[in-house]
Amino acid sequence: MKRDIRVLIADDQEMVRTGFALILGAQDGIEVVGEASDGAECVELARQLRPDVCLVDVRMPGLDGIEVTRQLAGPGVADPLRVVIVTTFDQDDYLYGALRGGACGFLLKDAGPALLVEAVRAAARGNALISPAVTVRLLERLGGHPAPDAPPAAGGAGTAGTPGRQPLSERELDVVRLVARGLTNQEIADGLFISLSTVKTHLVSVQAKLTLRNRVEIAAWAWETGAAGAPGPVG
């Protein structure tokens, strides 16, 4: 039987920890195994409990969330954990610091319960998720700078690719464009009138064709190549 995703929550506000624990504890397949009120306690508990996902606030007493991320998931960590930063502060230096430190997710606290759950599940799968508002602002800055070796895409989107790589299908491009706008898998399924499993199949195919690791890299590729234009007809 598949075991639950084990989550550690670190935040200096008890109400936030309690709220996250209630949201996640109500989900099938997710178990909150610990709570920490500061960065040092988070590092200690994480190393003891070895949770599948650590939800970490940025501003905490002692070690801040960026340093916690470096210690648990950063370059050189022998057995890194999966860290998702959850913060009130929509600041680029926090985002860049978190991602450079090894975080596999960056959420704003007002993103809502559904996205919190999605981020935990994505992190447990080894994928990455960033709050849609942050993703779009960040990735739009990459627009107009095509990647030199981007693979070709159906319908002429993208640039001439590395020989041997397969082009994306039109439906795969539709999925990619919506990923680039920060939509969740369920939102993509609803928008394209396809099943959730079909969305996941397309994403696996896109990652294989483009040699990308996760949806953040897919979104970055879309903005870099100009493939993030308005989606075509759906349905």
PDB file of C-alpha atoms in Angstrom:
ATOM      1  CA  MET A   1       0.000   0.000   0.000  1.00  0.00           C
ATOM      2  CA  LYS A   2       1.303   3.469  -0.891  1.00  0.00           C
ATOM      3  CA  ARG A   3       2.366   5.372   2.215  1.00  0.00           C
ATOM      4  CA  ASP A   4       1.308   8.916   3.073  1.00  0.00           C
ATOM      5  CA  ILE A   5       3.363  11.975   2.118  1.00  0.00           C
ATOM      6  CA  ARG A   6       5.039  13.029   5.381  1.00  0.00           C
ATOM      7  CA  VAL A   7       5.188  16.812   5.890  1.00  0.00           C
ATOM      8  CA  LEU A   8       7.080  19.044   8.330  1.00  0.00           C
ATOM      9  CA  ILE A   9       5.736  22.605   8.812  1.00  0.00           C
ATOM     10  CA  ALA A  10       8.055  25.412   9.938  1.00  0.00           C
ATOM     11  CA  ASP A  11       6.646  28.867  10.737  1.00  0.00           C
ATOM     12  CA  ASP A  12       7.093  31.190  13.701  1.00  0.00           C
ATOM     13  CA  GLN A  13       3.346  31.897  13.821  1.00  0.00           C
ATOM     14  CA  GLU A  14       1.360  29.208  15.612  1.00  0.00           C
ATOM     15  CA  MET A  15      -1.857  30.140  13.788  1.00  0.00           C
ATOM     16  CA  VAL A  16      -0.177  29.592  10.411  1.00  0.00           C
ATOM     17  CA  ARG A  17       1.222  26.213  11.462  1.00  0.00           C
ATOM     18  CA  THR A  18      -2.173  25.174  12.786  1.00  0.00           C
ATOM     19  CA  GLY A  19      -3.959  26.306   9.626  1.00  0.00           C
ATOM     20  CA  PHE A  20      -1.556  24.485   7.313  1.00  0.00           C
ATOM     21  CA  ALA A  21      -1.756  21.359   9.482  1.00  0.00           C
ATOM     22  CA  LEU A  22      -5.561  21.379   9.330  1.00  0.00           C
ATOM     23  CA  ILE A  23      -5.577  21.835   5.546  1.00  0.00           C
ATOM     24  CA  LEU A  24      -3.007  19.144   4.858  1.00  0.00           C
ATOM     25  CA  GLY A  25      -4.239  16.744   7.529  1.00  0.00           C
ATOM     26  CA  ALA A  26      -7.674  16.701   5.889  1.00  0.00           C
ATOM     27  CA  GLN A  27      -6.197  15.396   2.618  1.00  0.00           C
ATOM     28  CA  ASP A  28      -6.009  11.724   1.738  1.00  0.00           C
ATOM     29  CA  GLY A  29      -2.417  10.554   1.540  1.00  0.00           C
ATOM     30  CA  ILE A  30      -0.821  13.442   3.485  1.00  0.00           C
ATOM     31  CA  GLU A  31       0.370  13.303   7.101  1.00  0.00           C
ATOM     32  CA  VAL A  32       1.825  16.198   9.114  1.00  0.00           C
ATOM     33  CA  VAL A  33       4.632  14.613  11.149  1.00  0.00           C
ATOM     34  CA  GLY A  34       6.065  17.678  12.867  1.00  0.00           C
ATOM     35  CA  GLU A  35       5.965  21.433  13.445  1.00  0.00           C
ATOM     36  CA  ALA A  36       8.822  23.872  14.099  1.00  0.00           C
ATOM     37  CA  SER A  37       8.628  27.471  15.327  1.00  0.00           C
ATOM     38  CA  ASP A  38      12.085  28.588  14.173  1.00  0.00           C
ATOM     39  CA  GLY A  39      14.762  27.749  11.638  1.00  0.00           C
ATOM     40  CA  ALA A  40      17.129  25.847  13.903  1.00  0.00           C
ATOM     41  CA  GLU A  41      14.301  23.646  15.196  1.00  0.00           C
ATOM     42  CA  CYS A  42      13.208  23.003  11.599  1.00  0.00           C
ATOM     43  CA  VAL A  43      16.683  21.791  10.591  1.00  0.00           C
ATOM     44  CA  GLU A  44      16.928  19.568  13.670  1.00  0.00           C
ATOM     45  CA  LEU A  45      13.464  18.046  13.220  1.00  0.00           C
ATOM     46  CA  ALA A  46      13.930  17.588   9.488  1.00  0.00           C
ATOM     47  CA  ARG A  47      17.138  15.653  10.002  1.00  0.00           C
ATOM     48  CA  GLN A  48      15.497  13.513  12.682  1.00  0.00           C
ATOM     49  CA  LEU A  49      12.185  12.842  10.953  1.00  0.00           C
ATOM     50  CA  ARG A  50      13.305  12.830   7.288  1.00  0.00           C
ATOM     51  CA  PRO A  51       9.909  14.083   6.009  1.00  0.00           C
ATOM     52  CA  ASP A  52       9.027  13.859   2.325  1.00  0.00           C
ATOM     53  CA  VAL A  53       8.336  17.602   2.172  1.00  0.00           C
ATOM     54  CA  CYS A  54       9.314  20.535   4.400  1.00  0.00           C
ATOM     55  CA  LEU A  55       7.080  23.640   4.285  1.00  0.00           C
ATOM     56  CA  VAL A  56       9.318  26.496   5.410  1.00  0.00           C
ATOM     57  CA  ASP A  57       8.549  30.161   6.113  1.00  0.00           C
ATOM     58  CA  VAL A  58      11.131  32.740   4.998  1.00  0.00           C
ATOM     59  CA  ARG A  59      11.218  35.006   8.061  1.00  0.00           C
ATOM     60  CA  MET A  60      11.860  33.003  11.230  1.00  0.00           C
ATOM     61  CA  PRO A  61      13.955  33.591  14.360  1.00  0.00           C
ATOM     62  CA  GLY A  62      17.510  32.305  14.239  1.00  0.00           C
ATOM     63  CA  LEU A  63      17.981  30.717  10.833  1.00  0.00           C
ATOM     64  CA  ASP A  64      15.762  32.193   8.132  1.00  0.00           C
ATOM     65  CA  GLY A  65      14.006  30.029   5.573  1.00  0.00           C
ATOM     66  CA  ILE A  66      16.654  30.576   2.898  1.00  0.00           C
ATOM     67  CA  GLU A  67      19.431  29.300   5.171  1.00  0.00           C
ATOM     68  CA  VAL A  68      17.228  26.401   6.297  1.00  0.00           C
ATOM     69  CA  THR A  69      16.746  25.514   2.634  1.00  0.00           C
ATOM     70  CA  ARG A  70      20.499  25.590   1.984  1.00  0.00           C
ATOM     71  CA  GLN A  71      21.169  23.306   4.936  1.00  0.00           C
ATOM     72  CA  LEU A  72      18.469  20.806   4.002  1.00  0.00           C
ATOM     73  CA  ALA A  73      18.497  20.889   0.194  1.00  0.00           C
ATOM     74  CA  GLY A  74      21.385  23.000  -1.018  1.00  0.00           C
ATOM     75  CA  PRO A  75      24.365  22.099  -3.192  1.00  0.00           C
ATOM     76  CA  GLY A  76      26.660  19.706  -1.398  1.00  0.00           C
ATOM     77  CA  VAL A  77      23.957  18.208   0.850  1.00  0.00           C
ATOM     78  CA  ALA A  78      24.530  14.453   0.684  1.00  0.00           C
ATOM     79  CA  ASP A  79      20.880  13.405   1.059  1.00  0.00           C
ATOM     80  CA  PRO A  80      18.778  16.513   0.305  1.00  0.00           C
ATOM     81  CA  LEU A  81      15.221  16.948   1.442  1.00  0.00           C
ATOM     82  CA  ARG A  82      12.432  18.582  -0.575  1.00  0.00           C
ATOM     83  CA  VAL A  83      11.725  22.098   0.634  1.00  0.00           C
ATOM     84  CA  VAL A  84       8.821  24.351  -0.321  1.00  0.00           C
ATOM     85  CA  ILE A  85       9.122  27.974   0.766  1.00  0.00           C
ATOM     86  CA  VAL A  86       5.824  29.528   1.920  1.00  0.00           C
ATOM     87  CA  THR A  87       5.885  33.261   2.571  1.00  0.00           C
ATOM     88  CA  THR A  88       3.816  36.423   2.858  1.00  0.00           C
ATOM     89  CA  PHE A  89       6.507  38.419   1.097  1.00  0.00           C
ATOM     90  CA  ASP A  90       6.472  38.453  -2.712  1.00  0.00           C
ATOM     91  CA  GLN A  91      10.098  39.543  -3.140  1.00  0.00           C
ATOM     92  CA  ASP A  92      12.414  38.459  -5.944  1.00  0.00           C
ATOM     93  CA  ASP A  93      15.448  38.129  -3.664  1.00  0.00           C
ATOM     94  CA  TYR A  94      13.555  35.591  -1.557  1.00  0.00           C
ATOM     95  CA  LEU A  95      12.511  33.671  -4.666  1.00  0.00           C
ATOM     96  CA  TYR A  96      16.001  33.603  -6.190  1.00  0.00           C
ATOM     97  CA  GLY A  97      17.588  32.743  -2.836  1.00  0.00           C
ATOM     98  CA  ALA A  98      15.133  29.897  -2.292  1.00  0.00           C
ATOM     99  CA  LEU A  99      15.610  28.387  -5.748  1.00  0.00           C
ATOM    100  CA  ARG A 100      19.396  28.761  -5.616  1.00  0.00           C
ATOM    101  CA  GLY A 101      19.309  27.146  -2.183  1.00  0.00           C
ATOM    102  CA  GLY A 102      17.579  24.061  -3.550  1.00  0.00           C
ATOM    103  CA  ALA A 103      13.874  24.731  -2.886  1.00  0.00           C
ATOM    104  CA  CYS A 104      11.455  22.874  -5.141  1.00  0.00           C
ATOM    105  CA  GLY A 105       8.559  25.254  -4.574  1.00  0.00           C
ATOM    106  CA  PHE A 106       7.757  28.871  -3.684  1.00  0.00           C
ATOM    107  CA  LEU A 107       4.248  29.753  -2.527  1.00  0.00           C
ATOM    108  CA  LEU A 108       2.637  32.918  -1.254  1.00  0.00           C
ATOM    109  CA  LYS A 109       0.552  32.360   1.866  1.00  0.00           C
ATOM    110  CA  ASP A 110      -2.522  33.786   0.148  1.00  0.00           C
ATOM    111  CA  ALA A 111      -2.267  31.280  -2.728  1.00  0.00           C
ATOM    112  CA  GLY A 112      -5.077  29.219  -1.189  1.00  0.00           C
ATOM    113  CA  PRO A 113      -5.503  25.692   0.200  1.00  0.00           C
ATOM    114  CA  ALA A 114      -5.706  23.951  -3.193  1.00  0.00           C
ATOM    115  CA  LEU A 115      -2.340  25.281  -4.338  1.00  0.00           C
ATOM    116  CA  LEU A 116      -0.759  24.435  -0.972  1.00  0.00           C
ATOM    117  CA  VAL A 117      -1.855  20.825  -1.345  1.00  0.00           C
ATOM    118  CA  GLU A 118      -0.755  20.769  -4.992  1.00  0.00           C
ATOM    119  CA  ALA A 119       2.688  22.100  -4.022  1.00  0.00           C
ATOM    120  CA  VAL A 120       3.146  19.384  -1.404  1.00  0.00           C
ATOM    121  CA  ARG A 121       2.116  16.643  -3.820  1.00  0.00           C
ATOM    122  CA  ALA A 122       4.306  18.076  -6.588  1.00  0.00           C
ATOM    123  CA  ALA A 123       7.322  18.275  -4.285  1.00  0.00           C
ATOM    124  CA  ALA A 124       6.784  14.701  -3.134  1.00  0.00           C
ATOM    125  CA  ARG A 125       6.855  13.604  -6.784  1.00  0.00           C
ATOM    126  CA  GLY A 126      10.101  15.488  -7.338  1.00  0.00           C
ATOM    127  CA  ASN A 127       8.452  18.284  -9.315  1.00  0.00           C
ATOM    128  CA  ALA A 128       8.435  22.013  -8.630  1.00  0.00           C
ATOM    129  CA  LEU A 129       5.597  24.491  -8.194  1.00  0.00           C
ATOM    130  CA  ILE A 130       5.747  28.274  -7.851  1.00  0.00           C
ATOM    131  CA  SER A 131       2.768  30.529  -7.094  1.00  0.00           C
ATOM    132  CA  PRO A 132       1.193  31.539 -10.435  1.00  0.00           C
ATOM    133  CA  ALA A 133       1.559  35.296  -9.827  1.00  0.00           C
ATOM    134  CA  VAL A 134       5.253  34.881  -9.076  1.00  0.00           C
ATOM    135  CA  THR A 135       5.805  32.479 -11.972  1.00  0.00           C
ATOM    136  CA  VAL A 136       4.322  34.758 -14.593  1.00  0.00           C
ATOM    137  CA  ARG A 137       6.217  37.837 -13.372  1.00  0.00           C
ATOM    138  CA  LEU A 138       9.493  35.939 -13.188  1.00  0.00           C
ATOM    139  CA  LEU A 139       9.239  34.088 -16.460  1.00  0.00           C
ATOM    140  CA  GLU A 140       7.948  37.007 -18.521  1.00  0.00           C
ATOM    141  CA  ARG A 141      11.352  38.606 -17.936  1.00  0.00           C
ATOM    142  CA  LEU A 142      12.813  35.813 -20.019  1.00  0.00           C
ATOM    143  CA  GLY A 143      10.589  36.679 -22.992  1.00  0.00           C
ATOM    144  CA  GLY A 144      12.340  37.887 -26.101  1.00  0.00           C
ATOM    145  CA  HIS A 145      15.496  35.879 -25.397  1.00  0.00           C
ATOM    146  CA  PRO A 146      15.083  32.619 -27.352  1.00  0.00           C
ATOM    147  CA  ALA A 147      17.160  29.703 -26.204  1.00  0.00           C
ATOM    148  CA  PRO A 148      19.754  28.823 -28.861  1.00  0.00           C
ATOM    149  CA  ASP A 149      19.094  25.094 -28.768  1.00  0.00           C
ATOM    150  CA  ALA A 150      15.352  25.040 -28.122  1.00  0.00           C
ATOM    151  CA  PRO A 151      13.617  22.073 -29.791  1.00  0.00           C
ATOM    152  CA  PRO A 152      11.188  22.739 -32.651  1.00  0.00           C
ATOM    153  CA  ALA A 153       7.503  22.809 -31.847  1.00  0.00           C
ATOM    154  CA  ALA A 154       4.527  21.961 -34.017  1.00  0.00           C
ATOM    155  CA  GLY A 155       2.996  24.867 -35.885  1.00  0.00           C
ATOM    156  CA  GLY A 156       6.246  26.805 -35.998  1.00  0.00           C
ATOM    157  CA  ALA A 157       6.460  27.782 -32.306  1.00  0.00           C
ATOM    158  CA  GLY A 158       9.919  27.775 -30.809  1.00  0.00           C
ATOM    159  CA  THR A 159      13.224  27.829 -32.662  1.00  0.00           C
ATOM    160  CA  ALA A 160      15.143  25.335 -34.694  1.00  0.00           C
ATOM    161  CA  GLY A 161      16.096  22.615 -32.225  1.00  0.00           C
ATOM    162  CA  THR A 162      18.936  20.278 -31.580  1.00  0.00           C
ATOM    163  CA  PRO A 163      18.961  17.486 -34.175  1.00  0.00           C
ATOM    164  CA  GLY A 164      17.259  14.306 -33.026  1.00  0.00           C
ATOM    165  CA  ARG A 165      14.752  15.956 -30.673  1.00  0.00           C
ATOM    166  CA  GLN A 166      11.083  15.459 -31.422  1.00  0.00           C
ATOM    167  CA  PRO A 167       8.736  18.402 -32.012  1.00  0.00           C
ATOM    168  CA  LEU A 168       5.811  19.001 -29.678  1.00  0.00           C
ATOM    169  CA  SER A 169       2.299  18.192 -30.813  1.00  0.00           C
ATOM    170  CA  GLU A 170      -0.326  20.927 -30.949  1.00  0.00           C
ATOM    171  CA  ARG A 171      -2.018  19.580 -27.804  1.00  0.00           C
ATOM    172  CA  GLU A 172       1.306  19.399 -25.979  1.00  0.00           C
ATOM    173  CA  LEU A 173       1.865  23.054 -26.909  1.00  0.00           C
ATOM    174  CA  ASP A 174      -1.563  23.950 -25.502  1.00  0.00           C
ATOM    175  CA  VAL A 175      -0.572  22.316 -22.205  1.00  0.00           C
ATOM    176  CA  VAL A 176       2.829  24.033 -22.205  1.00  0.00           C
ATOM    177  CA  ARG A 177       1.253  27.475 -22.738  1.00  0.00           C
ATOM    178  CA  LEU A 178      -1.037  26.989 -19.748  1.00  0.00           C
ATOM    179  CA  VAL A 179       1.814  25.713 -17.591  1.00  0.00           C
ATOM    180  CA  ALA A 180       3.679  28.921 -18.514  1.00  0.00           C
ATOM    181  CA  ARG A 181       0.765  30.903 -17.053  1.00  0.00           C
ATOM    182  CA  GLY A 182       0.998  29.102 -13.741  1.00  0.00           C
ATOM    183  CA  LEU A 183      -2.115  26.915 -14.012  1.00  0.00           C
ATOM    184  CA  THR A 184      -2.306  23.699 -12.001  1.00  0.00           C
ATOM    185  CA  ASN A 185      -2.822  20.339 -13.704  1.00  0.00           C
ATOM    186  CA  GLN A 186      -6.507  20.352 -12.749  1.00  0.00           C
ATOM    187  CA  GLU A 187      -6.994  23.869 -14.131  1.00  0.00           C
ATOM    188  CA  ILE A 188      -5.313  22.813 -17.383  1.00  0.00           C
ATOM    189  CA  ALA A 189      -7.556  19.750 -17.615  1.00  0.00           C
ATOM    190  CA  ASP A 190     -10.656  21.893 -17.071  1.00  0.00           C
ATOM    191  CA  GLY A 191      -9.520  24.539 -19.559  1.00  0.00           C
ATOM    192  CA  LEU A 192      -8.715  22.061 -22.329  1.00  0.00           C
ATOM    193  CA  PHE A 193     -11.634  19.706 -21.552  1.00  0.00           C
ATOM    194  CA  ILE A 194      -9.337  16.734 -21.102  1.00  0.00           C
ATOM    195  CA  SER A 195      -8.750  14.378 -18.189  1.00  0.00           C
ATOM    196  CA  LEU A 196      -6.218  14.994 -15.438  1.00  0.00           C
ATOM    197  CA  SER A 197      -4.370  11.825 -16.445  1.00  0.00           C
ATOM    198  CA  THR A 198      -4.113  13.099 -20.026  1.00  0.00           C
ATOM    199  CA  VAL A 199      -2.536  16.345 -18.804  1.00  0.00           C
ATOM    200  CA  LYS A 200       0.022  14.354 -16.817  1.00  0.00           C
ATOM    201  CA  THR A 201       0.755  12.174 -19.863  1.00  0.00           C
ATOM    202  CA  HIS A 202       1.372  15.270 -22.000  1.00  0.00           C
ATOM    203  CA  LEU A 203       3.678  16.756 -19.372  1.00  0.00           C
ATOM    204  CA  VAL A 204       5.722  13.558 -19.162  1.00  0.00           C
ATOM    205  CA  SER A 205       6.017  13.560 -22.949  1.00  0.00           C
ATOM    206  CA  VAL A 206       7.039  17.235 -23.055  1.00  0.00           C
ATOM    207  CA  GLN A 207       9.695  16.703 -20.390  1.00  0.00           C
ATOM    208  CA  ALA A 208      11.113  13.774 -22.325  1.00  0.00           C
ATOM    209  CA  LYS A 209      11.115  15.590 -25.673  1.00  0.00           C
ATOM    210  CA  LEU A 210      12.675  18.783 -24.301  1.00  0.00           C
ATOM    211  CA  THR A 211      14.940  17.086 -21.758  1.00  0.00           C
ATOM    212  CA  LEU A 212      13.429  19.108 -18.914  1.00  0.00           C
ATOM    213  CA  ARG A 213      13.009  18.063 -15.288  1.00  0.00           C
ATOM    214  CA  ASN A 214       9.802  19.746 -14.120  1.00  0.00           C
ATOM    215  CA  ARG A 215       6.997  22.213 -14.885  1.00  0.00           C
ATOM    216  CA  VAL A 216       9.078  25.248 -13.880  1.00  0.00           C
ATOM    217  CA  GLU A 217      11.634  24.377 -16.573  1.00  0.00           C
ATOM    218  CA  ILE A 218       8.775  23.771 -19.034  1.00  0.00           C
ATOM    219  CA  ALA A 219       7.411  27.250 -18.292  1.00  0.00           C
ATOM    220  CA  ALA A 220      10.868  28.797 -18.632  1.00  0.00           C
ATOM    221  CA  TRP A 221      11.337  27.080 -22.006  1.00  0.00           C
ATOM    222  CA  ALA A 222       7.959  28.405 -23.175  1.00  0.00           C
ATOM    223  CA  TRP A 223       8.817  32.003 -22.293  1.00  0.00           C
ATOM    224  CA  GLU A 224      12.367  31.766 -23.650  1.00  0.00           C
ATOM    225  CA  THR A 225      11.257  30.409 -27.029  1.00  0.00           C
ATOM    226  CA  GLY A 226       8.104  32.475 -27.467  1.00  0.00           C
ATOM    227  CA  ALA A 227       5.930  29.365 -27.226  1.00  0.00           C
ATOM    228  CA  ALA A 228       3.997  30.913 -24.335  1.00  0.00           C
ATOM    229  CA  GLY A 229       1.672  32.828 -26.663  1.00  0.00           C
ATOM    230  CA  ALA A 230      -2.079  32.561 -26.357  1.00  0.00           C
ATOM    231  CA  PRO A 231      -3.297  28.943 -26.454  1.00  0.00           C
ATOM    232  CA  GLY A 232      -5.102  27.764 -29.537  1.00  0.00           C
ATOM    233  CA  PRO A 233      -8.712  26.532 -29.601  1.00  0.00           C
ATOM    234  CA  VAL A 234      -9.536  24.137 -26.795  1.00  0.00           C
ATOM    235  CA  GLY A 235     -11.926  21.244 -26.529  1.00  0.00           C
TER     236      GLY A 235
END
